[in-house]
CSV table of C-alpha atoms in Angstrom, one decimal:
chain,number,residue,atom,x,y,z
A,1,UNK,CA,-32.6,-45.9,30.5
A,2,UNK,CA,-31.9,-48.1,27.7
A,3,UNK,CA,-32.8,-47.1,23.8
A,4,UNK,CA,-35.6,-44.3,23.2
A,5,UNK,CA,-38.4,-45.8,20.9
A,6,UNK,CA,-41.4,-43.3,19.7
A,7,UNK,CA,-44.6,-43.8,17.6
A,8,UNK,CA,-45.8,-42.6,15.5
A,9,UNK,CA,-49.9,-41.9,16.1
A,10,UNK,CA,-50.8,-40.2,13.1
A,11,UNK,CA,-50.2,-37.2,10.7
A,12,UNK,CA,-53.0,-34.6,9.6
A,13,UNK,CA,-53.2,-31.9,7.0
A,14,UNK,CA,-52.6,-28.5,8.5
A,15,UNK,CA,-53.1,-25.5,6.2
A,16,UNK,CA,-51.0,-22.3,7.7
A,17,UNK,CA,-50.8,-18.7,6.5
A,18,UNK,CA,-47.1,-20.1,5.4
A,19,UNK,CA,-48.2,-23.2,3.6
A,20,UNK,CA,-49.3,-26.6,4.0
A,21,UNK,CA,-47.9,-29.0,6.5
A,22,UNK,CA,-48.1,-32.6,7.8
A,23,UNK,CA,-48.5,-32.5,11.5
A,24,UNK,CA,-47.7,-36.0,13.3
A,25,UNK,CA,-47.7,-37.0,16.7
A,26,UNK,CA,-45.5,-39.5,18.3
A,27,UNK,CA,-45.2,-40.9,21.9
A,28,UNK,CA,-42.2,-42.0,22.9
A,29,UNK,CA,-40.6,-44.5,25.9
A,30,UNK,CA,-38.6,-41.3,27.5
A,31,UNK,CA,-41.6,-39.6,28.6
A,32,UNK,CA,-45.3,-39.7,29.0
A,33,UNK,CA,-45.0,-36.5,26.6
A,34,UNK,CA,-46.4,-36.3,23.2
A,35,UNK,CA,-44.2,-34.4,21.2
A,36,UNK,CA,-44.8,-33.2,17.1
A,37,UNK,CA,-43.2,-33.2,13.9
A,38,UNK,CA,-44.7,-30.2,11.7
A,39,UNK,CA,-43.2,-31.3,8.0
A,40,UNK,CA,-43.3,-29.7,4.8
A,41,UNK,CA,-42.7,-31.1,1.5
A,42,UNK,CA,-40.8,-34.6,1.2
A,43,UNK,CA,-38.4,-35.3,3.2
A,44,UNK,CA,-37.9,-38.8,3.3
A,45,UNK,CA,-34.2,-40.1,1.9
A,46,UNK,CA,-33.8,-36.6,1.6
A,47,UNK,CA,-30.4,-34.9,2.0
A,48,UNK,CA,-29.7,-31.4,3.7
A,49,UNK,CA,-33.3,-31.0,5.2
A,50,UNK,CA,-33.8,-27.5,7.2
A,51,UNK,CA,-34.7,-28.4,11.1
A,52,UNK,CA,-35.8,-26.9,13.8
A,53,UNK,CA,-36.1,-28.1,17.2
A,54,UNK,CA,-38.4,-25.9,19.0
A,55,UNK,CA,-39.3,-25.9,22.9
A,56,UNK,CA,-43.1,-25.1,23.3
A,57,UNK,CA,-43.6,-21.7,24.9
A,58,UNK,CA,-47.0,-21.2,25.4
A,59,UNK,CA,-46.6,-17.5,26.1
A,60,UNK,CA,-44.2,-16.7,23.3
A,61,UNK,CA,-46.1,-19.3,20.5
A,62,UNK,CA,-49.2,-18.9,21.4
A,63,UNK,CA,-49.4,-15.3,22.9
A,64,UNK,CA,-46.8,-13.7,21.0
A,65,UNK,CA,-45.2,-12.3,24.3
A,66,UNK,CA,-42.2,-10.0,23.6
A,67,UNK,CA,-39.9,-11.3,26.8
A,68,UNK,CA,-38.7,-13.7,24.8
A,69,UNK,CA,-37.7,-14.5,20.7
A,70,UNK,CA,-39.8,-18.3,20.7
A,71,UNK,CA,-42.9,-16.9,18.8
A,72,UNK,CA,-40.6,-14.8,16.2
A,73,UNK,CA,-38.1,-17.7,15.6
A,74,UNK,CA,-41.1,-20.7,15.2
A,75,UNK,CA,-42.5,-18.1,12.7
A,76,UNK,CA,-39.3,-17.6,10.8
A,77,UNK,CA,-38.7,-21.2,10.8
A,78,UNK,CA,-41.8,-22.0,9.5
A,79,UNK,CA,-41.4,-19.1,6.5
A,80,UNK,CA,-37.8,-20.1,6.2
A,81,UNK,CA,-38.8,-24.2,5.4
A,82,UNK,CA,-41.6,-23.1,3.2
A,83,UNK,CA,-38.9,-21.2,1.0
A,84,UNK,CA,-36.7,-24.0,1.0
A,85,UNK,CA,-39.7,-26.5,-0.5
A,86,UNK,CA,-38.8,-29.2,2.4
A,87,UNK,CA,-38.0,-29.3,6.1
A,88,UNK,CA,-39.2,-30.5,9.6
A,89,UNK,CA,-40.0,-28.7,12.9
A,90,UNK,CA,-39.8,-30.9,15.6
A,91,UNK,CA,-42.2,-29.3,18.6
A,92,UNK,CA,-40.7,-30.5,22.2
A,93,UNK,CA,-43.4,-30.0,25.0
A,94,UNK,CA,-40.5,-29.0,27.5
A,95,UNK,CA,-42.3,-25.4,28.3
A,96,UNK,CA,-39.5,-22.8,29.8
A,97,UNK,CA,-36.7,-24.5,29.0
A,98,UNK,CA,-38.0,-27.6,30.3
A,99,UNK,CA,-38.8,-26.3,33.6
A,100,UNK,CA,-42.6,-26.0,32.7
A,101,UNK,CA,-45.3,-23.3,32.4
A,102,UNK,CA,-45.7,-22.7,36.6
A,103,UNK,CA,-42.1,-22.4,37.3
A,104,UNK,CA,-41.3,-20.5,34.4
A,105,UNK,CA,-43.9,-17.6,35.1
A,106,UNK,CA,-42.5,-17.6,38.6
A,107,UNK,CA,-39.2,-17.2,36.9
A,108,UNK,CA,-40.5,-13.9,35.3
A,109,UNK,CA,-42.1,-12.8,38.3
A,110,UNK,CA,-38.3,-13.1,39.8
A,111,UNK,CA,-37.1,-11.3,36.4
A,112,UNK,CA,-39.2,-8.4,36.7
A,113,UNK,CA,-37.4,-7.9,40.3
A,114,UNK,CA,-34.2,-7.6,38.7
A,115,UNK,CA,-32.4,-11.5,38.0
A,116,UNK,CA,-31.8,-12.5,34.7
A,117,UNK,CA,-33.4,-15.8,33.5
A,118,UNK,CA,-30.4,-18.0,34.3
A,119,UNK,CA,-30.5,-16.7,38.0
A,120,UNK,CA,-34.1,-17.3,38.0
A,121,UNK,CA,-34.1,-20.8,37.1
A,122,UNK,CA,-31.3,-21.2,39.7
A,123,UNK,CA,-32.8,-19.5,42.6
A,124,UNK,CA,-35.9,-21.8,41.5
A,125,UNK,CA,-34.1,-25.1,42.3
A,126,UNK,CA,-33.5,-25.7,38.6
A,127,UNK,CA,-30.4,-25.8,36.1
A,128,UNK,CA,-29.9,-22.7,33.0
A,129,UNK,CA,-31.7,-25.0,31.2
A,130,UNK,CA,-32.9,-28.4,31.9
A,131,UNK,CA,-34.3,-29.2,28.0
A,132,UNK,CA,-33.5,-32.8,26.1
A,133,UNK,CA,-33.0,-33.3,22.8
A,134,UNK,CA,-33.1,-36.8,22.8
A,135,UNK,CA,-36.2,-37.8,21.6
A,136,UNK,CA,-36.4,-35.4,18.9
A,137,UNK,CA,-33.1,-37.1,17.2
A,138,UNK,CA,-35.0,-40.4,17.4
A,139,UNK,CA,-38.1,-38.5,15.5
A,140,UNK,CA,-35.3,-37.5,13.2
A,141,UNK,CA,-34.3,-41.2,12.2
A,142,UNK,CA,-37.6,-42.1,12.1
A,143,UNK,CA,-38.3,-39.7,9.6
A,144,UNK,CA,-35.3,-40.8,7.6
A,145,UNK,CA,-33.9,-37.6,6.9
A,146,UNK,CA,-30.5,-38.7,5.5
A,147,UNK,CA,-28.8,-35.4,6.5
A,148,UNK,CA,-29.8,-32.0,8.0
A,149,UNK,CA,-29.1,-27.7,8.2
A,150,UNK,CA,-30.8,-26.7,11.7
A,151,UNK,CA,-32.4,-23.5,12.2
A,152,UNK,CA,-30.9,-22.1,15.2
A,153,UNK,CA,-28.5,-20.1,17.2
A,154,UNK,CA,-28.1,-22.1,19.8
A,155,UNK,CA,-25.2,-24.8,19.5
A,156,UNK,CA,-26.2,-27.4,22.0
A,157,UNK,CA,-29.2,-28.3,19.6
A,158,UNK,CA,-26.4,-29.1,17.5
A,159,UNK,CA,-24.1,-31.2,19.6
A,160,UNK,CA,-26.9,-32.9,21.1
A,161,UNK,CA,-27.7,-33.5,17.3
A,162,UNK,CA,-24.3,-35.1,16.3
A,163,UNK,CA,-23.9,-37.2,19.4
A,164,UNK,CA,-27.2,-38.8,18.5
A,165,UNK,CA,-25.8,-39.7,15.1
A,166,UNK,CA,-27.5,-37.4,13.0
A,167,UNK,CA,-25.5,-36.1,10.0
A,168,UNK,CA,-25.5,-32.4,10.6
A,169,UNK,CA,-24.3,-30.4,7.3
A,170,UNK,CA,-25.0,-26.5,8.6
A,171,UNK,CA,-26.7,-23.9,10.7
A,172,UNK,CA,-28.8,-21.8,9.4
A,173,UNK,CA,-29.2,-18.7,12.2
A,174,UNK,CA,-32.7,-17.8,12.6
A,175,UNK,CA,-32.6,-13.4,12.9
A,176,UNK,CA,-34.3,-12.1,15.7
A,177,UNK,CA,-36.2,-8.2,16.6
A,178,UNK,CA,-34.9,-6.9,19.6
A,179,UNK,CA,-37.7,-5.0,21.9
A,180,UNK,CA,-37.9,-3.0,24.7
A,181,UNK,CA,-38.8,-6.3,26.5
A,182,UNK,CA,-36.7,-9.1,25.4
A,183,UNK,CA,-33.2,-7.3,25.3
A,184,UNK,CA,-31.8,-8.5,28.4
A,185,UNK,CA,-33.2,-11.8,27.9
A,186,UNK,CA,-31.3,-12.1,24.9
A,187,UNK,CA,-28.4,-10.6,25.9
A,188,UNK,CA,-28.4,-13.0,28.9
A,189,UNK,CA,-28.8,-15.4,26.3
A,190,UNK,CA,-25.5,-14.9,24.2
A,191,UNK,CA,-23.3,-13.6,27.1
A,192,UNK,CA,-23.8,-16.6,29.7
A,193,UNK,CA,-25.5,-20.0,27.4
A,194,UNK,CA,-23.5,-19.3,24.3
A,195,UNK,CA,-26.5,-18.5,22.0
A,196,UNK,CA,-24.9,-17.0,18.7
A,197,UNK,CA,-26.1,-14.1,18.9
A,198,UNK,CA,-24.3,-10.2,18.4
A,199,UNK,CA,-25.0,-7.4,20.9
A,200,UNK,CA,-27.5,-6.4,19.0
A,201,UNK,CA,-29.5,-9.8,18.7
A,202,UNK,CA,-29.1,-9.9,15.5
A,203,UNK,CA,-27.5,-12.7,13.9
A,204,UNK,CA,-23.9,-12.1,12.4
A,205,UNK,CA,-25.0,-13.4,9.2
A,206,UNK,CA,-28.0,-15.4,7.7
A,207,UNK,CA,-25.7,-18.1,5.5
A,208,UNK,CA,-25.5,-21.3,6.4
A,209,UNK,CA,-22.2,-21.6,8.4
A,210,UNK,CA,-20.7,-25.0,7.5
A,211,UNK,CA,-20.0,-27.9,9.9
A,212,UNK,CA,-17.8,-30.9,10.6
A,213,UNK,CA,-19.2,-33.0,7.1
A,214,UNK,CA,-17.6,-35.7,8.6
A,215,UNK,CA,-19.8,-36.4,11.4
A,216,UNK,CA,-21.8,-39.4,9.9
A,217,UNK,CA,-25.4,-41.3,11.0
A,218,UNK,CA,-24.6,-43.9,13.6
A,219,UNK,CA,-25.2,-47.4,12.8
């Protein structure tokens, strides 16, 4: 596949009822994707900068549908970033965990008849969850954020993170409301893909929990 490359097309000023980001859009060699960096503040050279990577979900950003936790946790990240004065979130267009938007509404079509969403996505023909991080690591270095505390509960973001030589510091666990509608999803979620989440779906804590510091920035 050789090395990812992406470019960047151009930034605009985009007011929110958080604050005021920098939205820029890149295309990349990976994909015929465009994907997006929403950043606040400065965050060039700068150390310990608060990241998300977050998979569009139409239904859940756009909708605010209550099957899953995407809408409440790009909202929290957004809040979250704003209070820090800094931070970037990187928006992957890899709708329903990569699967896209048809396939994942058939998937809740299957859910509603009783299989939870990693059976879905496996009766489907697909994997648990067929998203890359990839191109958002490169987005990463391009920004030149030196080192960075990811907003998330999901540790694959993480790994995928480190093994593209970005210096990860922390995680910062994004808290999420449990309804009548998204229980079992995310209780599917921390019982079978190792999301870090309690029974309850609430995060065990909202510190920063401390990683390897020696992980270091490829070359």
């Amino acid at each position: 596949m050789g090395e990812i490359r992406v470019n960047l097309m151009t930034c605009a000023r985009v007011p929110t009822a958080h604050g005021e980001f920098q939205l820029c859009l890149f295309s990349n060699s990976l994909d015929e994707k465009e994907h997006l960096a929403l950043v606040y503040g400065e965050v060039d050279s700068q150390e310990d900068v608060y990241v998300r990577l977050h998979s569009e979900c139409f239904t859940g950003d756009v909708l605010g549908s209550e099957r899953c936790d995407c809408g409440q946790q790009l909202d929290a990240a957004m809040k979250e970033i704003v209070h820090q004065g800094r931070g970037v979130i990187v928006y992957l267009r890899q709708e329903g965990r990569g699967i896209g938007l048809l396939d994942k509404l058939r998937a809740y079509n299957l859910q509603d008849e009783g299989y939870d969403t990693v059976e879905a996505n496996l009766l489907l023909g697909h994997h648990p969850d067929e998203r890359d991080y990839s191109v958002a690591a490169v987005i990463l270095d391009e920004l030149n954020l030196l080192s960075v505390r990811v907003l998330t509960n999901n540790p694959e973001k993480i790994e995928a993170l480190r093994k593209a030589g970005i210096t990860v510091k922390g995680r910062v666990p994004i808290p999420v409301q449990v309804t009548k509608d998204n229980a079992e999803y995310l209780e599917t979620k921390r019982r079978r893909m190792n999301h870090l989440l309690p029974e309850n779906g609430l995060p065990t804590s909202t510190l920063s929990l401390e990683l390897d510091e020696h992980s270091n920035r490829s070359a």
